[in-house]
Structures are given as structure tokens and as C-alpha cells.
Amino acid sequence: MAERILVTSALPYANGPVHIGHAVEYVQTDIYVRFLRSCGRDVVYFCADDTHGTPIELNAAKQGLKPEEFIARFHEEHQRDFRDLDIRFDYFHSTNSPENRHYAELIYGRLKEKGDIERRNIEQTYCEKDRRFLPDRFIKGTCPNCKAPDQYGDSCEKCGKAYSPTDLIDPRCALCGTPPVRKHSEHLFFKLSRHADFLQDVLRKPGFLHPGLATQLQGFFEKGLADWDISRDGPYFGFAIPGETDKYFYVWLDAPIGYIATTEKWAKETGKAKSALDYWAADADTRIIHFIGKDIVYFHALFWPAVLNVAGFHIPSEIKVHGHLTVNGEKMSKSRGTMVPVRDYLEHLDPSYLRYFYAANLGPGVEDLDLNLKDFRQRVNGELVNNVGNLANRALSLLAGPLEKRLAPGRAEGPGRALVEAALARVPEVRDAFEKLEYRSAIRVITEIASAANGFLQTAAPWAQVKKDAEVARADLSDAADVAYLLGALLAPVTPRLSEKLFAQLGAEPLTFQALEGAKYPLLDRSRPIGTPEPLLPRLEEERVNAIIKAPEGAAPAAAEARPAKGQKAEKKPAEAPAATQASPGAGEASGEIEYDDFAKVVLKAGKVLAAEKVQKADKLLKLSIDLGEGSPRTIVSGIAEAFAPEALTGRNVVVVANLKPRKLKGIESRGMLLTAGPGGKDLSLLDPGDVAPGSEVK
């Protein structure tokens, strides 16, 4: 029997919209699930709204709603946002459900039977005016360390120090502003401290958790694992604890149980399993994988496995942890408008752009990911639009026009066949990278395959050949279409709607990783006509990208893309020289006026970068292959390596000084110069002539 795989993402809190920081996790997980499914694996993907706790209860009251009405609104909103972001769950449920109540009570009962629940009388902060015990985040005061005012009861946002709410200077209730008192209450604790040996064994299992994180968690064992308070006093929105008076399960007990409850709901509605226990029983032949952010590792790697083990359930097989999202190099912020709701993004941009950019920057580690808007625009345009999209458009437009949508039979030999077979040979690299969550490596290989195909077309020049020998042009274009078909399959987990468009334009069935296991040249059924081609994605324009940042009224606008200072002009940099490291005498001064006839000698043309690579033993130089519409590409050496990675340049439109005398740099003949703007080094922008044909004159 094939291994069954159950994948989850962390549950979004039903207290606000999903934002682009949350989206990192859901995109990462969705790509993985789509990849597994494309490989023919038996996989299900579940998620749910996390709905309980004091914040939801209070925010609902502020809006004059019952908590159930409040969370229902976000339940619909979250599902819509995920759907439009191309996230496809097998089921999306809610922790405020009969299934979750059942399993929460069942698990609690088993913990109690095993002697792992203990009663303790504890002292807590209590507001006499609001008549409620206050969670740490509902107490404010002056930080005892740096004396910053208006800080929460658990840690200071200014100095970062953690403390107890009793340490706050002049504490007050965050709800009404009155000073709280201390009051005793009886609580229920899960004896996590009893399970240190079991958890150490779990952490040592290969693949369970990133080794660096497993090492970090050792600090909790060194201090001694603290038992976990699983109860809260009323008023509280959650499940009442059986046999107790005015006591409720703490949200962190029933929230992860939502994974099991969602499985149960899916099983009932689809009939694809008898119950959740088909996946979650201790002896079930299941691989359970949790995708989470690095801020909730403790709960998922220590508390959750211990609870499941004591209660007789299947513990997680793997926990995949990602870092946080920053925007333009800074922590996401509501005041700067960078806490962008997914809906605000989707109002302006296609989800394929964001999914691609996240994939191009994601690895299996926990490092943070930066959404620099300039890099986002340039990389998506250069790799996805100008490289992959350009290949499909160039090949299919000619096939659909003068060649009447007919493909040529596969060839016995030749550069076209070699191109397709070389691309097929790289499929195992992409498969291995997706399997290991090395998405950025997968994207690198995919863009290299597309670049090779664009280079093949540039050399073959079928647009010139079509009038001389239509069948030769048809054969070359058909081989390029084969590569486009392959790219559609490799990108399908990342940009599913783009791949669907590409398959439709090719008039072909979707191609999967499973089908690629035995695939041979030619990939396309050459006896079938292609469909109707059209651009897969438009280029990202700066104005549209910047529009996703909406600074609140009265706040300072967030930095969008860096622009030259007022009065700064684009600087022409010689291709053979790296950016200057220091200003020359008289820099910035006018170099003297020239006659129009002098300027008219300079020939500026639009070009497209077909390939780029670093020049050995020259940190600042890149070797570029550029299409100038001349039949064969030019080689240009440019000193822009500090500002641009080679893979980010492929497919980019550039402006080239086309009539410079060739020069040799590091033994490479350079035939032209790119125009850039900026002071140099890492701070450079390439001048973009827009969507014009290579070789077009720039005036």
C-alpha cells in the first residue's frame, strides 16, 4: 500500500485578514503538496481557522457581534483569499466545531487518565472593573528594563526584554485602564516535565526538525521543561472543560487538535477515510508533516508531540519551519503600510508573481525572506515574463501564424532534439530540489532550461527562416514548444494558473512529474495542432507593484522602489569597467557641452539578455549574451555583478550602445555597453526600453 501523507499549515487566527507574511507559509506548503500530487503520491492538505481565545471574544464584543458571528465572517474571507492565491486545501475547517470539541475532550480525558493533568493554585492579574483575569497581552505599563511606556505584560517591543507582568511599572488593564490586582485561581496543568526523555528521542529523529532548531530547543531541557497551563478562567471564548466550573481549554490546547478535527470532517464529508484515526491513530501508516513559522516551534515540537503520545495518537513525522517576511528590508509594519493583506495584493497583481518570487527565494532553512519591491519586479519580469513567457510566446506565435498551428514530427538528430533531451536530463535536479524544499534551486534550474531554449531560438532564427524554408522553421519551433511544455510541468506546483494557460495554448494535456519519469523526445503529440497563443503574463510595472503598499492616513509613506535623487541623471557606464569605488576629481561637474552631431554618432538599441554568467577572477564583471536583432547574439562584458545576480538578468530588456569599438576584458571580446543609472556598486538600475523588439532604435 502506498504511503499516505497528511500535510498541514499553521492555523490562521480568525481575528483579522491573511496578509502577505502569512502567505509565505501557505504558498510554501501548497507548492510542496502540488509537487507530491504531481509525482502521483497519496497526499491530503488540511487547514482550519483558529477561533478561540480572549482577543476574539473582546473584538467581537466591540463590534456588537457574538464570537460565532465574528469568526464566521473571517472564515469566509480567509477561504476566499486562499482560493484566489491559488492555495488548494483538501479541507479548510474551524476549531470551533463539534469535531474539535470531541477530540479536545477525548484527548484531555486520556491525559487525565494517565495522570498527566495536575491542579495548581496560581496567582494571576485580575481586573476588578472588567471582572476577568487578564492575559499578559492585556496588561500594559512601563518596561522595567528600558523604562519605555505603554508596553505589554510579557515583553518590551522597544528593548526586546521578556519579563513577568508583575515586573511592569504602573501596570494597567489594557481594556479599561484601571490598575489590576493579584488574585488566586485554580488551574489545570499538563505535566510536560515528565516527557523530557521521550521528546529528546523525537528531536534526534532524522528529518523531524531542522538541526539548528533542535539545538536551540535544548535550552528548555537545560532549564527543566515547564508544565503547561491548559486552562483559562471565564469569561472566555472556547470549549468548557468537562467536570470543571467556569474553566475553558486554553486555545493552544485545542488549536493543534484542529488538525485532527479537520481530518475527521473531511473523512465524513468525502468518505475517503472512515475517520481521522485512519491517519492519526498511533499505529497508522501515515507521514504527518506540519509547516509552521519559527515563532511557534516550541508548541509544535515539544508540547504537541508529548500530548499526542500520551493520548495514543500519531505524532508528527516532520516539522518544516520557515522564517518571517520582511518588506524592503524591514519588519512588516501597519504604520508603514507593509502589513499588506492578501486581498490588497490581489486587487493589483496576479498571484503567480508572488508565488514565483517566494519560491525563487525559499530554501529549507529558517532564514527570513525579504520582499524588496524592486527586486520583486525585476526578478519576476526577468525570469518569469521575459524568459519563460518569452520562450512560449516566440515559439507559439510563429507556429500559430504562418505555420498554421501544425507541429513538425520529432527529428532523429540535431540541435533541437539535443536541446529537449538536455532539458529532460535536468528534471531529476528539479524533482530533488522540490522534495527537499530547495525551491530556489528548482527555480534556478528551470530558468536555465528556459534560457537555453531562448538561446537556441536566437541562433536558429526561425522568424527569418520561415520564408526560406517553412519546414525547418516548423521543426525548430516545435522543439522549442517541447521545452515550453516541460517548463509548464516543472512550474505547475509554483504557478499553477500560468501552467494551465500554457498547456491550453499548446493544445496538450497537463504534464506531471509522474509522467516525466519515463518521458522521451518528443514530449508533445506532434500530430495534434496547438491552441491559440497569447502572452502568459504581463510585465510588472513599478506603479502597480508600489500600489500594494497603502500607508495609513497620517503615517509616513513606506519606501517603495529606490529612485535616483532629485536632479540625478542616468549615468552611462562603460561595459569594460567596473563601477568606480571613489569619486574622481571634479565628479558631478559638467563635462562640457557637445554638438548634436557628436551625440548623433552614438547608436542606442534595445536588446534582450539571453544568458548571463560571472567572469572568472573578476568579482564585478558579468559576461552577457544579448539579442540585438542581428541574427546572432552579441557578447558584452559589463561591470554590474555587484548589483545583479546572473539569473536575475536573463530575459531582461536593456539599452545597449551598439557602435562602440570592441574591447577585450579578461580575455573576452566585449561588443557594446549597457546603460545604467545610479551611483554604482550594488545601487544600480538597468535602463529598460520597454516591450520593444530587440534591435529597435532607442532615441
Coordinates of C-alpha atoms in Angstrom, one line a residue, residues 205-657:
K205 CA 15.0 11.5 14.7
P206 CA 16.5 12.3 11.3
G207 CA 14.3 14.8 9.4
F208 CA 12.0 15.6 12.3
L209 CA 13.2 19.2 12.7
H210 CA 15.9 21.4 11.3
P211 CA 19.1 20.6 13.3
G212 CA 19.7 24.2 14.3
L213 CA 16.2 24.5 15.8
A214 CA 16.6 21.2 17.6
T215 CA 19.8 22.5 19.2
Q216 CA 18.0 25.7 20.2
L217 CA 15.3 23.8 22.0
Q218 CA 17.9 22.2 24.2
G219 CA 17.8 25.4 26.3
F220 CA 14.3 24.4 27.5
F221 CA 15.6 21.0 28.7
E222 CA 18.6 22.6 30.4
K223 CA 16.3 24.9 32.4
G224 CA 13.9 22.0 33.0
L225 CA 10.7 21.7 30.9
A226 CA 7.9 23.7 32.4
D227 CA 4.5 22.1 32.9
W228 CA 1.9 23.7 30.6
D229 CA -1.2 25.6 31.9
I230 CA -4.0 24.3 29.7
S231 CA -6.9 26.0 31.3
R232 CA -8.4 29.6 31.4
D233 CA -10.9 31.2 33.6
G234 CA -14.2 32.6 32.2
P235 CA -15.3 34.8 30.5
Y236 CA -13.5 33.0 27.7
F237 CA -14.5 32.0 24.1
G238 CA -13.6 28.4 23.9
F239 CA -14.6 24.9 25.0
A240 CA -15.7 24.4 28.6
I241 CA -13.5 21.7 30.3
P242 CA -15.7 18.7 31.3
G243 CA -16.2 18.4 35.0
E244 CA -15.0 21.9 35.8
T245 CA -16.8 25.1 36.7
D246 CA -16.1 28.2 34.6
K247 CA -12.9 26.7 33.2
Y248 CA -12.1 26.5 29.5
F249 CA -9.4 24.8 27.4
Y250 CA -6.6 27.2 26.6
V251 CA -6.6 28.0 22.9
W252 CA -3.2 26.3 22.5
L253 CA -4.6 23.0 23.6
D254 CA -7.5 22.8 21.1
A255 CA -5.9 24.7 18.2
P256 CA -3.5 22.0 17.1
I257 CA -6.2 19.4 17.7
G258 CA -7.9 21.3 14.9
Y259 CA -5.6 19.3 12.5
I260 CA -7.3 16.1 13.7
A261 CA -10.8 17.6 13.7
T262 CA -10.3 18.8 10.1
T263 CA -9.3 15.3 9.0
E264 CA -12.4 14.0 10.7
K265 CA -14.7 16.5 8.9
W266 CA -13.0 15.7 5.6
A267 CA -13.5 11.9 6.2
K268 CA -17.2 12.3 7.0
E269 CA -17.9 14.6 4.0
T270 CA -15.9 12.8 1.3
G271 CA -16.0 9.2 2.5
K272 CA -12.3 8.9 1.6
A273 CA -11.5 7.6 5.1
K274 CA -13.5 6.0 7.9
S275 CA -12.4 8.7 10.4
A276 CA -9.5 10.8 11.4
L277 CA -7.9 7.8 13.1
D278 CA -7.1 6.3 9.7
Y279 CA -4.4 9.0 9.7
W280 CA -4.0 9.9 13.3
A281 CA -4.0 6.5 15.2
A282 CA -0.7 5.8 16.8
D283 CA -0.1 2.8 14.5
A284 CA -1.4 4.4 11.3
D285 CA 0.9 4.1 8.3
T286 CA 1.0 7.8 7.8
R287 CA 3.6 10.5 7.3
I288 CA 2.3 13.7 9.0
I289 CA 4.1 16.9 8.0
H290 CA 3.5 20.3 9.7
F291 CA 4.6 23.5 8.1
I292 CA 4.9 26.3 10.6
G293 CA 6.7 29.6 11.3
K294 CA 9.7 29.8 13.6
D295 CA 7.8 31.6 16.3
I296 CA 5.7 28.6 17.2
V297 CA 8.3 25.8 17.2
Y298 CA 8.0 25.2 20.9
F299 CA 4.3 24.3 20.7
H300 CA 4.7 22.0 17.7
A301 CA 8.0 20.3 18.6
L302 CA 7.6 19.8 22.3
F303 CA 4.1 20.4 23.7
W304 CA 2.1 18.9 20.8
P305 CA 4.1 15.6 20.3
A306 CA 4.0 15.0 24.1
V307 CA 0.2 15.4 24.2
L308 CA -0.3 13.2 21.2
N309 CA 1.9 10.5 22.6
V310 CA 0.2 10.3 26.0
A311 CA -3.2 10.3 24.3
G312 CA -2.3 7.5 22.0
F313 CA -2.2 9.4 18.7
H314 CA 0.3 9.6 15.8
I315 CA 3.0 12.1 16.5
P316 CA 4.3 14.4 13.6
S317 CA 6.8 12.8 11.3
E318 CA 8.4 16.1 10.2
I319 CA 8.1 19.8 11.1
K320 CA 9.1 22.2 8.3
V321 CA 9.9 25.6 9.7
H322 CA 10.3 28.9 7.7
G323 CA 11.4 32.4 8.6
H324 CA 9.5 35.6 8.6
L325 CA 8.8 38.0 5.8
T326 CA 10.3 41.5 5.7
V327 CA 9.4 44.1 3.2
N328 CA 12.0 46.3 1.7
G329 CA 14.5 45.0 4.3
E330 CA 12.3 46.0 7.3
K331 CA 10.0 44.2 9.6
M332 CA 6.4 44.3 8.4
S333 CA 4.6 47.3 9.9
K334 CA 1.0 48.5 9.9
S335 CA 2.2 52.1 10.4
R336 CA 4.3 51.9 7.2
G337 CA 1.7 50.1 5.2
T338 CA 3.8 47.0 4.7
M339 CA 1.5 44.6 6.6
V340 CA -0.2 44.0 3.3
P341 CA -3.4 42.0 3.4
V342 CA -3.5 39.3 0.7
R343 CA -6.7 40.9 -0.7
D344 CA -4.9 44.2 -1.2
Y345 CA -2.2 42.4 -3.1
L346 CA -4.7 40.5 -5.3
E347 CA -6.6 43.7 -6.2
H348 CA -3.5 44.8 -8.1
L349 CA -1.4 41.8 -9.1
D350 CA -1.8 38.2 -10.2
P351 CA -0.9 35.6 -7.6
S352 CA 1.6 33.9 -9.9
Y353 CA 4.1 36.8 -9.4
L354 CA 4.1 36.4 -5.6
R355 CA 4.2 32.6 -5.7
Y356 CA 7.1 32.7 -8.1
F357 CA 9.1 35.2 -6.1
Y358 CA 8.6 33.4 -2.8
A359 CA 9.6 30.1 -4.5
A360 CA 12.7 31.7 -6.0
N361 CA 13.9 32.8 -2.6
L362 CA 12.8 29.9 -0.4
G363 CA 15.0 27.1 0.9
P364 CA 14.6 24.5 3.7
G365 CA 16.1 26.8 6.4
V366 CA 14.6 29.3 8.7
E367 CA 16.2 32.4 7.4
D368 CA 13.9 35.4 6.8
L369 CA 12.7 36.2 3.3
D370 CA 12.7 39.8 2.1
L371 CA 10.1 41.1 -0.3
N372 CA 12.1 44.0 -1.8
L373 CA 9.7 45.5 -4.3
K374 CA 12.3 46.5 -6.8
D375 CA 13.9 43.0 -6.7
F376 CA 10.4 41.5 -6.9
R377 CA 9.6 43.4 -10.0
Q378 CA 12.9 42.9 -11.7
R379 CA 13.2 39.2 -11.0
V380 CA 9.7 38.3 -12.0
N381 CA 10.0 40.3 -15.2
G382 CA 13.4 39.0 -16.0
E383 CA 12.8 35.3 -15.2
L384 CA 9.1 34.6 -15.4
V385 CA 7.9 37.1 -18.0
N386 CA 10.9 37.7 -20.3
N387 CA 12.4 34.3 -20.0
V388 CA 9.7 31.6 -19.6
G389 CA 6.9 33.7 -21.1
N390 CA 9.0 35.0 -23.9
L391 CA 10.0 31.5 -24.9
A392 CA 6.4 30.3 -25.1
N393 CA 5.3 33.4 -27.0
R394 CA 8.1 33.4 -29.5
A395 CA 7.6 29.7 -30.4
L396 CA 3.8 29.6 -30.4
S397 CA 3.1 32.9 -32.1
L398 CA 5.1 31.8 -35.2
L399 CA 3.6 28.3 -35.1
A400 CA 0.1 29.6 -34.8
G401 CA 0.5 32.3 -37.5
P402 CA 2.3 31.5 -40.7
L403 CA 2.7 27.8 -39.8
E404 CA -1.0 27.1 -39.3
K405 CA -0.7 25.6 -35.8
R406 CA 0.9 22.4 -37.1
L407 CA 3.9 20.9 -35.3
A408 CA 6.7 19.0 -37.0
P409 CA 7.5 15.3 -36.4
G410 CA 10.3 14.6 -34.0
R411 CA 13.8 14.7 -35.5
A412 CA 16.3 11.8 -35.5
E413 CA 19.1 14.2 -34.6
G414 CA 20.1 17.8 -34.5
P415 CA 20.4 20.8 -32.1
G416 CA 16.6 20.9 -31.4
R417 CA 16.5 17.3 -30.3
A418 CA 19.6 17.8 -28.2
L419 CA 18.0 20.8 -26.6
V420 CA 14.9 18.9 -25.5
E421 CA 16.9 15.9 -24.3
A422 CA 19.3 18.1 -22.3
A423 CA 16.3 19.7 -20.6
L424 CA 14.8 16.3 -19.8
A425 CA 18.1 15.3 -18.2
R426 CA 17.7 18.1 -15.7
V427 CA 14.3 17.0 -14.4
P428 CA 15.8 14.9 -11.6
E429 CA 17.5 18.0 -10.3
V430 CA 14.2 19.9 -10.1
R431 CA 12.4 16.9 -8.5
D432 CA 15.1 16.5 -5.9
A433 CA 15.1 20.2 -5.1
F434 CA 11.3 20.3 -4.6
E435 CA 11.4 17.2 -2.4
K436 CA 14.0 18.9 -0.2
L437 CA 12.1 22.2 -0.1
E438 CA 15.1 23.8 -2.0
Y439 CA 12.6 25.7 -4.1
R440 CA 15.2 28.4 -5.1
S441 CA 17.4 25.6 -6.6
A442 CA 14.5 24.3 -8.5
I443 CA 13.7 27.7 -9.9
R444 CA 17.4 28.2 -10.9
V445 CA 17.4 25.0 -13.0
I446 CA 14.0 25.9 -14.5
T447 CA 15.3 29.4 -15.6
E448 CA 18.5 27.8 -17.0
I449 CA 16.4 25.4 -19.1
A450 CA 14.3 28.4 -20.4
S451 CA 17.5 30.4 -21.2
A452 CA 19.0 27.6 -23.2
A453 CA 15.8 27.3 -25.2
N454 CA 15.8 31.0 -25.9
G455 CA 19.4 30.9 -26.9
F456 CA 18.6 28.0 -29.3
L457 CA 15.8 30.1 -30.9
Q458 CA 18.1 33.1 -31.2
T459 CA 20.7 31.0 -33.1
A460 CA 18.1 29.2 -35.3
A461 CA 16.2 32.5 -36.0
P462 CA 13.0 30.7 -37.2
W463 CA 11.4 34.1 -37.8
A464 CA 13.9 34.7 -40.6
Q465 CA 13.8 31.0 -41.8
V466 CA 10.1 30.7 -42.1
K467 CA 10.0 32.4 -45.5
K468 CA 13.0 30.5 -46.8
D469 CA 12.2 27.0 -45.5
A470 CA 9.0 26.8 -43.5
E471 CA 9.6 23.1 -42.5
V472 CA 13.0 23.8 -41.0
A473 CA 11.4 26.7 -39.0
R474 CA 8.5 24.5 -38.0
A475 CA 10.9 21.8 -36.7
D476 CA 12.9 24.3 -34.7
L477 CA 9.8 25.9 -33.2
S478 CA 8.3 22.5 -32.4
D479 CA 11.4 21.6 -30.4
A480 CA 11.2 24.9 -28.5
A481 CA 7.5 24.2 -27.9
D482 CA 8.5 20.8 -26.3
V483 CA 10.7 22.7 -23.9
A484 CA 7.9 25.2 -23.1
Y485 CA 5.7 22.1 -22.4
L486 CA 8.3 20.8 -20.0
L487 CA 8.6 24.2 -18.3
G488 CA 4.8 24.2 -17.8
A489 CA 5.2 20.9 -15.9
L490 CA 8.1 22.0 -13.8
L491 CA 6.5 25.3 -12.8
A492 CA 3.0 23.8 -12.2
P493 CA 3.5 23.5 -8.4
V494 CA 4.7 27.1 -8.2
T495 CA 2.5 28.9 -10.8
P496 CA -0.4 26.6 -11.5
R497 CA -2.6 29.1 -13.4
L498 CA 0.3 30.1 -15.7
S499 CA 1.0 26.4 -16.4
E500 CA -2.7 25.8 -17.2
K501 CA -2.7 28.6 -19.7
L502 CA 0.5 27.2 -21.3
F503 CA -0.9 23.7 -21.6
A504 CA -4.1 25.1 -23.2
Q505 CA -2.1 27.2 -25.7
L506 CA -0.1 24.1 -26.6
G507 CA -3.3 22.1 -27.0
A508 CA -1.8 19.4 -24.8
E509 CA -2.8 17.5 -21.6
P510 CA -1.2 18.7 -18.4
L511 CA 2.2 17.2 -18.0
T512 CA 3.1 15.8 -14.5
F513 CA 6.3 14.8 -12.7
Q514 CA 5.0 11.3 -12.7
A515 CA 4.6 11.3 -16.5
L516 CA 8.1 12.7 -16.8
E517 CA 9.7 9.7 -15.1
G518 CA 9.7 7.8 -18.4
A519 CA 9.3 10.8 -20.8
K520 CA 11.3 10.8 -24.1
Y521 CA 11.7 13.1 -27.0
P522 CA 9.4 14.4 -28.4
L523 CA 7.2 15.4 -25.5
L524 CA 4.3 16.8 -27.4
D525 CA 2.0 14.8 -29.6
R526 CA 3.2 16.3 -32.9
S527 CA 0.2 15.1 -34.8
R528 CA -2.1 17.5 -32.8
P529 CA -2.5 21.2 -33.6
I530 CA -1.6 23.7 -31.0
G531 CA -4.1 26.1 -29.5
T532 CA -4.3 29.9 -29.6
P533 CA -1.2 31.6 -28.1
E534 CA -1.3 34.8 -26.1
P535 CA 1.1 36.4 -23.5
L536 CA 1.1 34.3 -20.4
L537 CA 1.7 37.2 -18.0
P538 CA 2.1 41.0 -18.5
R539 CA 5.3 42.6 -17.2
L540 CA 5.1 44.0 -13.7
E541 CA 5.1 47.8 -13.8
E542 CA 6.5 49.8 -11.0
E543 CA 3.3 51.7 -10.3
R544 CA 1.3 48.6 -10.0
V545 CA 3.8 47.0 -7.6
N546 CA 4.0 50.0 -5.4
A547 CA 0.2 50.3 -5.2
I548 CA 0.1 47.3 -2.8
I549 CA 1.6 49.4 -0.1
K550 CA -1.1 51.6 1.5
A551 CA 0.3 53.6 4.3
P552 CA -2.4 54.5 6.9
E553 CA -3.7 58.1 6.8
G554 CA -1.2 60.4 8.5
A555 CA 1.6 57.9 8.5
A556 CA 4.9 58.3 6.7
P557 CA 4.7 56.5 3.4
A558 CA 6.6 53.3 3.1
A559 CA 9.7 53.2 0.9
A560 CA 8.7 51.7 -2.5
E561 CA 11.5 51.3 -5.0
A562 CA 14.7 53.3 -4.7
R563 CA 14.9 56.1 -7.2
P564 CA 17.7 58.5 -8.1
A565 CA 17.9 61.6 -6.0
K566 CA 16.3 64.7 -7.4
G567 CA 18.3 66.0 -10.3
Q568 CA 20.3 62.8 -10.7
K569 CA 20.7 61.6 -14.2
A570 CA 21.2 58.2 -15.7
E571 CA 24.9 57.5 -16.0
K572 CA 26.5 55.7 -18.9
K573 CA 28.9 53.1 -17.6
P574 CA 31.4 51.5 -19.9
A575 CA 30.8 47.8 -20.2
E576 CA 34.5 47.1 -19.8
A577 CA 34.9 48.9 -16.5
P578 CA 33.5 48.0 -13.0
A579 CA 31.7 50.7 -11.1
A580 CA 34.1 53.3 -9.6
T581 CA 34.9 52.9 -6.0
Q582 CA 35.7 56.5 -5.3
A583 CA 34.8 59.8 -6.9
S584 CA 37.2 61.2 -9.5
P585 CA 38.3 64.8 -9.3
G586 CA 35.5 67.1 -10.5
A587 CA 32.9 64.3 -10.3
G588 CA 29.4 65.8 -10.6
E589 CA 30.7 68.8 -12.5
A590 CA 29.5 69.4 -16.1
S591 CA 32.0 67.9 -18.6
G592 CA 31.4 70.4 -21.3
E593 CA 28.7 70.8 -23.9
I594 CA 28.8 68.8 -27.1
E595 CA 27.4 69.3 -30.5
Y596 CA 24.3 67.4 -31.7
D597 CA 26.4 65.8 -34.4
D598 CA 28.6 64.3 -31.7
F599 CA 25.7 62.8 -29.9
A600 CA 24.2 61.5 -33.1
K601 CA 27.2 59.3 -33.6
V602 CA 26.0 57.1 -30.7
V603 CA 23.8 54.3 -31.7
L604 CA 21.4 53.1 -28.9
K605 CA 19.4 49.9 -29.4
A606 CA 17.0 47.8 -27.4
G607 CA 18.4 44.4 -26.5
K608 CA 17.3 41.3 -24.6
V609 CA 19.6 39.4 -22.3
L610 CA 19.6 35.7 -23.4
A611 CA 22.2 34.5 -20.9
A612 CA 24.5 35.8 -18.1
E613 CA 27.4 34.4 -16.2
K614 CA 30.1 35.6 -13.9
V615 CA 33.6 36.3 -15.3
Q616 CA 36.2 34.2 -13.5
K617 CA 38.5 36.1 -11.2
A618 CA 36.5 39.3 -11.7
D619 CA 34.1 39.9 -8.9
K620 CA 32.4 42.9 -10.6
L621 CA 32.1 41.6 -14.2
L622 CA 29.4 39.6 -15.9
K623 CA 29.5 38.1 -19.4
L624 CA 26.2 38.7 -21.2
S625 CA 24.8 37.2 -24.4
I626 CA 22.4 39.9 -25.8
D627 CA 20.0 39.7 -28.7
L628 CA 20.1 42.9 -30.7
G629 CA 18.1 41.6 -33.6
E630 CA 21.2 40.9 -35.7
G631 CA 20.7 37.2 -36.3
S632 CA 23.3 36.1 -33.7
P633 CA 23.7 37.4 -30.2
R634 CA 26.5 39.8 -29.0
T635 CA 28.8 39.2 -26.1
I636 CA 29.1 42.1 -23.8
V637 CA 31.1 42.3 -20.6
S638 CA 29.5 44.6 -18.0
G639 CA 30.6 45.8 -14.6
I640 CA 27.2 45.2 -12.9
A641 CA 27.9 42.0 -10.9
E642 CA 27.5 43.7 -7.6
A643 CA 24.0 44.9 -8.4
F644 CA 22.6 41.9 -10.3
A645 CA 22.8 38.1 -9.9
P646 CA 23.3 36.4 -13.4
E647 CA 20.0 34.5 -13.1
A648 CA 18.1 37.8 -12.5
L649 CA 19.2 39.2 -15.8
T650 CA 18.0 36.5 -18.2
G651 CA 15.1 37.8 -20.3
R652 CA 15.6 41.5 -19.2
N653 CA 15.2 44.2 -21.8
V654 CA 18.2 46.6 -21.8
V655 CA 19.6 49.6 -23.7
V656 CA 22.9 49.0 -25.5
V657 CA 25.4 51.4 -27.0

